[in-house]
């Protein structure tokens, strides 16, 4: 079938498959390095406890038959090895059927992890990786030309990512409609990057241009992906440039890079002849009948499953980042339908005093990515995903997000649990665990240029109140992990701290006027936002 093949997209296939393999590698690597503290047998939200109440039909995967930390580590490290091999080109060196099996193994392994990951894996980019990883398998390898149907499926995926994000903004926060959201977003986003301070201080007219350009890129440009070349290729390039701007402005794990990879599937390599020194395309043979049948069946299945995300896009009650099936195929996406005007951060502190008095000295735990030390420039971690740091951002918005896991986290700090401490940047108690741990809610904001020169600080912070009162091991054993947080946040025990600035000595920066409290993200899964 001549209509089936699109050999001019060989370069797009190469880039898409290698980049998706790279993201798989990061996903499996993050799972291998972080799972013991988060979901291991002795983790904050243990997988065995989750599987005891969730049947296979609700969370299909390998671990439904058996779970152990050793097996999870084996799956994660095997996923790292397979994805690294595919990234290096193995899928193009083996027969077509073996290439499909390689991609299937990656998808099944990561699906098994996501479906037991609970709140730690409740991000939109997890579903995006699974959907993209499933589809790119049907691009084939160098034996055959890229199938036209699969290329259209990838464009449909990019369209849903971008158009869904654009619609949720117009339907959500009014600041997207009056072009003012970026007055706040660079400062209040989940994990600012090293350039976020500078983005925040761009002139207000440029912030308005950013928002307007975002609307064009997300609501108009994705439609152009379905137009003939060279329009579709130009639309893909616009999406790539926009995503690179977002990469520079913050940390959103691998969402931006995965979107870039998917957009490149619309680039026609023949349009690049003479512009770039491209290698000779591979010698494609005719696609076997069984492969054509698989691709056609996959396209038909995606068409049926597209009913739910399409209906969601048209709905006035649009939701973000929802999977309509347990295999995370043909999902709906979107991000930042509402923007927080202020940034609240939970800091975690410990002491080795046996009794808590007003003279108790508290030492702060430092996280790798989330704001803590006001003098520390935010770091670039994306596309690597720091799951604990992201969930701490949600905790600052509302304690409900932290209720399942925060006290188990505190309990492990009181034991100097090595797996948990590896998730942190600084443990102030290396010799012996603390006697008490508490958490304090702070108001953070970027310093202005004058404050930055005077103090050397990137942030200014003010203590608001205790998020969790001083807690020791005996209290946790007596009350249980689920009860203490609720008690600490109840009206009778919500002891306010003195609201004192915790900026460096000598800091005399201007305070901002009062702002409304942050709003929880309006979505079903945790925000996988890229905007």
PDB file of C-alpha atoms in Angstrom, residues 349-515:
ATOM      1  CA  UNK A 349      13.268  21.674  60.702  1.00  0.00           C
ATOM      2  CA  UNK A 350      14.695  19.495  63.440  1.00  0.00           C
ATOM      3  CA  UNK A 351      16.336  19.868  66.820  1.00  0.00           C
ATOM      4  CA  UNK A 352      18.294  17.597  69.139  1.00  0.00           C
ATOM      5  CA  UNK A 353      16.946  19.286  72.294  1.00  0.00           C
ATOM      6  CA  UNK A 354      15.166  16.866  74.599  1.00  0.00           C
ATOM      7  CA  UNK A 355      12.612  19.511  75.588  1.00  0.00           C
ATOM      8  CA  UNK A 356      11.124  22.209  73.403  1.00  0.00           C
ATOM      9  CA  UNK A 357      11.428  25.721  74.819  1.00  0.00           C
ATOM     10  CA  UNK A 358      11.406  29.191  73.364  1.00  0.00           C
ATOM     11  CA  UNK A 359      15.208  28.969  73.237  1.00  0.00           C
ATOM     12  CA  UNK A 360      15.238  25.811  71.127  1.00  0.00           C
ATOM     13  CA  UNK A 361      17.479  26.073  68.091  1.00  0.00           C
ATOM     14  CA  UNK A 362      15.952  24.596  64.942  1.00  0.00           C
ATOM     15  CA  UNK A 363      18.054  23.404  62.026  1.00  0.00           C
ATOM     16  CA  UNK A 364      16.515  23.310  58.565  1.00  0.00           C
ATOM     17  CA  UNK A 365      16.553  20.383  56.147  1.00  0.00           C
ATOM     18  CA  UNK A 366      17.449  21.508  52.632  1.00  0.00           C
ATOM     19  CA  UNK A 367      15.782  19.992  49.582  1.00  0.00           C
ATOM     20  CA  UNK A 368      17.457  19.553  46.228  1.00  0.00           C
ATOM     21  CA  UNK A 369      15.059  21.534  44.082  1.00  0.00           C
ATOM     22  CA  UNK A 370      12.399  23.347  46.115  1.00  0.00           C
ATOM     23  CA  UNK A 371      13.211  26.795  47.526  1.00  0.00           C
ATOM     24  CA  UNK A 372      14.815  26.745  50.962  1.00  0.00           C
ATOM     25  CA  UNK A 373      17.978  28.730  51.617  1.00  0.00           C
ATOM     26  CA  UNK A 374      17.166  32.246  50.422  1.00  0.00           C
ATOM     27  CA  UNK A 375      20.711  32.755  49.131  1.00  0.00           C
ATOM     28  CA  UNK A 376      20.714  29.620  46.993  1.00  0.00           C
ATOM     29  CA  UNK A 377      20.049  30.171  43.294  1.00  0.00           C
ATOM     30  CA  UNK A 378      17.344  27.736  42.088  1.00  0.00           C
ATOM     31  CA  UNK A 379      18.898  24.865  40.167  1.00  0.00           C
ATOM     32  CA  UNK A 380      18.018  23.224  36.864  1.00  0.00           C
ATOM     33  CA  UNK A 381      16.948  19.615  37.410  1.00  0.00           C
ATOM     34  CA  UNK A 382      14.531  19.047  34.546  1.00  0.00           C
ATOM     35  CA  UNK A 383      14.175  16.793  32.665  1.00  0.00           C
ATOM     36  CA  UNK A 384      14.997  14.745  35.780  1.00  0.00           C
ATOM     37  CA  UNK A 385      12.009  14.587  38.146  1.00  0.00           C
ATOM     38  CA  UNK A 386      12.356  15.323  41.888  1.00  0.00           C
ATOM     39  CA  UNK A 387       9.095  13.821  43.118  1.00  0.00           C
ATOM     40  CA  UNK A 388       9.341  14.750  46.793  1.00  0.00           C
ATOM     41  CA  UNK A 389      10.166  18.373  45.967  1.00  0.00           C
ATOM     42  CA  UNK A 390       7.127  18.633  43.698  1.00  0.00           C
ATOM     43  CA  UNK A 391       4.799  17.205  46.334  1.00  0.00           C
ATOM     44  CA  UNK A 392       6.180  19.695  48.864  1.00  0.00           C
ATOM     45  CA  UNK A 393       4.934  22.476  46.572  1.00  0.00           C
ATOM     46  CA  UNK A 394       1.446  20.993  46.741  1.00  0.00           C
ATOM     47  CA  UNK A 395       1.748  20.775  50.523  1.00  0.00           C
ATOM     48  CA  UNK A 396       2.363  24.535  50.624  1.00  0.00           C
ATOM     49  CA  UNK A 397      -0.883  25.079  48.727  1.00  0.00           C
ATOM     50  CA  UNK A 398      -2.981  22.843  50.976  1.00  0.00           C
ATOM     51  CA  UNK A 399      -2.187  20.277  53.707  1.00  0.00           C
ATOM     52  CA  UNK A 400      -4.705  17.939  52.103  1.00  0.00           C
ATOM     53  CA  UNK A 401      -2.143  17.162  49.430  1.00  0.00           C
ATOM     54  CA  UNK A 402       0.333  16.113  52.117  1.00  0.00           C
ATOM     55  CA  UNK A 403      -2.020  14.162  54.374  1.00  0.00           C
ATOM     56  CA  UNK A 404      -1.155  10.638  53.096  1.00  0.00           C
ATOM     57  CA  UNK A 405       2.623  10.963  53.183  1.00  0.00           C
ATOM     58  CA  UNK A 406       3.863  13.908  55.255  1.00  0.00           C
ATOM     59  CA  UNK A 407       3.887  12.255  58.677  1.00  0.00           C
ATOM     60  CA  UNK A 408       5.532   9.105  57.297  1.00  0.00           C
ATOM     61  CA  UNK A 409       8.152  11.472  55.863  1.00  0.00           C
ATOM     62  CA  UNK A 410       8.660  13.098  59.271  1.00  0.00           C
ATOM     63  CA  UNK A 411       8.867   9.669  60.915  1.00  0.00           C
ATOM     64  CA  UNK A 412      11.738   8.732  58.615  1.00  0.00           C
ATOM     65  CA  UNK A 413      13.563  11.960  59.373  1.00  0.00           C
ATOM     66  CA  UNK A 414      13.306  11.115  63.080  1.00  0.00           C
ATOM     67  CA  UNK A 415      15.071   7.847  62.289  1.00  0.00           C
ATOM     68  CA  UNK A 416      17.684   9.292  59.910  1.00  0.00           C
ATOM     69  CA  UNK A 417      16.404   6.837  57.332  1.00  0.00           C
ATOM     70  CA  UNK A 418      19.180   6.701  54.694  1.00  0.00           C
ATOM     71  CA  UNK A 419      16.814   6.173  51.741  1.00  0.00           C
ATOM     72  CA  UNK A 420      14.807   9.263  52.691  1.00  0.00           C
ATOM     73  CA  UNK A 421      17.873  11.379  53.393  1.00  0.00           C
ATOM     74  CA  UNK A 422      19.200  10.604  49.925  1.00  0.00           C
ATOM     75  CA  UNK A 423      16.250  12.587  48.539  1.00  0.00           C
ATOM     76  CA  UNK A 424      17.475  15.688  50.375  1.00  0.00           C
ATOM     77  CA  UNK A 425      20.408  17.992  49.755  1.00  0.00           C
ATOM     78  CA  UNK A 426      21.366  18.737  53.373  1.00  0.00           C
ATOM     79  CA  UNK A 427      20.753  16.673  56.506  1.00  0.00           C
ATOM     80  CA  UNK A 428      21.579  18.897  59.512  1.00  0.00           C
ATOM     81  CA  UNK A 429      21.836  15.834  61.784  1.00  0.00           C
ATOM     82  CA  UNK A 430      24.458  13.558  60.207  1.00  0.00           C
ATOM     83  CA  UNK A 431      25.698  12.007  63.456  1.00  0.00           C
ATOM     84  CA  UNK A 432      22.407  11.166  65.176  1.00  0.00           C
ATOM     85  CA  UNK A 433      18.723  11.695  64.342  1.00  0.00           C
ATOM     86  CA  UNK A 434      16.889  14.705  65.774  1.00  0.00           C
ATOM     87  CA  UNK A 435      14.674  14.408  68.817  1.00  0.00           C
ATOM     88  CA  UNK A 436      11.915  16.557  67.313  1.00  0.00           C
ATOM     89  CA  UNK A 437      10.880  17.656  63.821  1.00  0.00           C
ATOM     90  CA  UNK A 438       8.500  20.454  62.942  1.00  0.00           C
ATOM     91  CA  UNK A 439       7.288  22.117  59.746  1.00  0.00           C
ATOM     92  CA  UNK A 440       6.719  25.838  59.226  1.00  0.00           C
ATOM     93  CA  UNK A 441       4.734  27.535  56.481  1.00  0.00           C
ATOM     94  CA  UNK A 442       6.551  30.483  54.934  1.00  0.00           C
ATOM     95  CA  UNK A 443       5.645  33.158  52.448  1.00  0.00           C
ATOM     96  CA  UNK A 444       8.339  33.319  49.772  1.00  0.00           C
ATOM     97  CA  UNK A 445       8.872  35.925  47.110  1.00  0.00           C
ATOM     98  CA  UNK A 446      11.701  36.820  44.781  1.00  0.00           C
ATOM     99  CA  UNK A 447      13.835  39.726  45.936  1.00  0.00           C
ATOM    100  CA  UNK A 448      13.900  42.756  43.695  1.00  0.00           C
ATOM    101  CA  UNK A 449      17.096  44.014  42.114  1.00  0.00           C
ATOM    102  CA  UNK A 450      17.884  46.388  44.993  1.00  0.00           C
ATOM    103  CA  UNK A 451      17.370  43.658  47.595  1.00  0.00           C
ATOM    104  CA  UNK A 452      19.446  41.246  45.552  1.00  0.00           C
ATOM    105  CA  UNK A 453      22.417  43.633  45.436  1.00  0.00           C
ATOM    106  CA  UNK A 454      22.114  44.499  49.127  1.00  0.00           C
ATOM    107  CA  UNK A 455      21.722  41.012  50.562  1.00  0.00           C
ATOM    108  CA  UNK A 456      22.881  38.516  47.968  1.00  0.00           C
ATOM    109  CA  UNK A 457      19.544  36.697  48.437  1.00  0.00           C
ATOM    110  CA  UNK A 458      17.357  35.428  45.609  1.00  0.00           C
ATOM    111  CA  UNK A 459      14.355  35.022  47.901  1.00  0.00           C
ATOM    112  CA  UNK A 460      12.765  36.863  50.793  1.00  0.00           C
ATOM    113  CA  UNK A 461      10.705  34.788  53.183  1.00  0.00           C
ATOM    114  CA  UNK A 462       8.408  35.425  56.118  1.00  0.00           C
ATOM    115  CA  UNK A 463       7.253  32.802  58.622  1.00  0.00           C
ATOM    116  CA  UNK A 464       3.448  32.501  58.762  1.00  0.00           C
ATOM    117  CA  UNK A 465       2.578  29.682  61.177  1.00  0.00           C
ATOM    118  CA  UNK A 466       3.370  26.121  62.066  1.00  0.00           C
ATOM    119  CA  UNK A 467       2.340  23.577  59.467  1.00  0.00           C
ATOM    120  CA  UNK A 468       3.176  20.722  61.861  1.00  0.00           C
ATOM    121  CA  UNK A 469       3.938  21.287  65.535  1.00  0.00           C
ATOM    122  CA  UNK A 470       7.121  19.796  67.047  1.00  0.00           C
ATOM    123  CA  UNK A 471       6.775  16.024  66.840  1.00  0.00           C
ATOM    124  CA  UNK A 472       8.887  13.227  68.268  1.00  0.00           C
ATOM    125  CA  UNK A 473       9.032   9.494  67.664  1.00  0.00           C
ATOM    126  CA  UNK A 474       6.843   8.649  70.625  1.00  0.00           C
ATOM    127  CA  UNK A 475       4.105  11.014  69.466  1.00  0.00           C
ATOM    128  CA  UNK A 476       4.074   9.417  66.019  1.00  0.00           C
ATOM    129  CA  UNK A 477       3.902   5.933  67.486  1.00  0.00           C
ATOM    130  CA  UNK A 478       1.061   6.968  69.790  1.00  0.00           C
ATOM    131  CA  UNK A 479      -1.085   8.915  67.326  1.00  0.00           C
ATOM    132  CA  UNK A 480      -0.366   7.063  64.077  1.00  0.00           C
ATOM    133  CA  UNK A 481       0.805   8.640  60.829  1.00  0.00           C
ATOM    134  CA  UNK A 482      -2.626   9.690  59.589  1.00  0.00           C
ATOM    135  CA  UNK A 483      -3.871  11.510  62.692  1.00  0.00           C
ATOM    136  CA  UNK A 484      -1.119  13.872  63.711  1.00  0.00           C
ATOM    137  CA  UNK A 485      -1.236  16.191  60.712  1.00  0.00           C
ATOM    138  CA  UNK A 486      -4.956  16.721  61.064  1.00  0.00           C
ATOM    139  CA  UNK A 487      -4.498  17.459  64.744  1.00  0.00           C
ATOM    140  CA  UNK A 488      -1.675  19.864  64.115  1.00  0.00           C
ATOM    141  CA  UNK A 489      -3.808  21.768  61.621  1.00  0.00           C
ATOM    142  CA  UNK A 490      -6.976  21.883  63.696  1.00  0.00           C
ATOM    143  CA  UNK A 491      -8.226  25.226  64.903  1.00  0.00           C
ATOM    144  CA  UNK A 492      -7.413  24.475  68.515  1.00  0.00           C
ATOM    145  CA  UNK A 493      -3.785  23.584  67.859  1.00  0.00           C
ATOM    146  CA  UNK A 494      -2.827  25.884  65.006  1.00  0.00           C
ATOM    147  CA  UNK A 495      -0.335  27.931  66.988  1.00  0.00           C
ATOM    148  CA  UNK A 496       0.731  31.008  65.077  1.00  0.00           C
ATOM    149  CA  UNK A 497       4.416  31.885  64.967  1.00  0.00           C
ATOM    150  CA  UNK A 498       5.566  35.403  65.285  1.00  0.00           C
ATOM    151  CA  UNK A 499       5.536  36.688  61.730  1.00  0.00           C
ATOM    152  CA  UNK A 500       9.166  37.717  61.454  1.00  0.00           C
ATOM    153  CA  UNK A 501      11.235  38.095  58.302  1.00  0.00           C
ATOM    154  CA  UNK A 502      13.802  35.351  57.873  1.00  0.00           C
ATOM    155  CA  UNK A 503      15.858  37.107  55.245  1.00  0.00           C
ATOM    156  CA  UNK A 504      19.610  37.653  55.793  1.00  0.00           C
ATOM    157  CA  UNK A 505      20.661  40.093  58.535  1.00  0.00           C
ATOM    158  CA  UNK A 506      20.431  43.707  57.493  1.00  0.00           C
ATOM    159  CA  UNK A 507      17.735  43.019  54.912  1.00  0.00           C
ATOM    160  CA  UNK A 508      15.312  45.926  54.692  1.00  0.00           C
ATOM    161  CA  UNK A 509      13.359  45.048  51.578  1.00  0.00           C
ATOM    162  CA  UNK A 510       9.885  46.309  50.833  1.00  0.00           C
ATOM    163  CA  UNK A 511       6.988  44.027  51.739  1.00  0.00           C
ATOM    164  CA  UNK A 512       4.364  43.375  49.115  1.00  0.00           C
ATOM    165  CA  UNK A 513       0.720  44.174  49.703  1.00  0.00           C
ATOM    166  CA  UNK A 514      -1.473  41.351  50.919  1.00  0.00           C
ATOM    167  CA  UNK A 515      -2.409  38.835  48.249  1.00  0.00           C
TER     168      UNK A 515
END
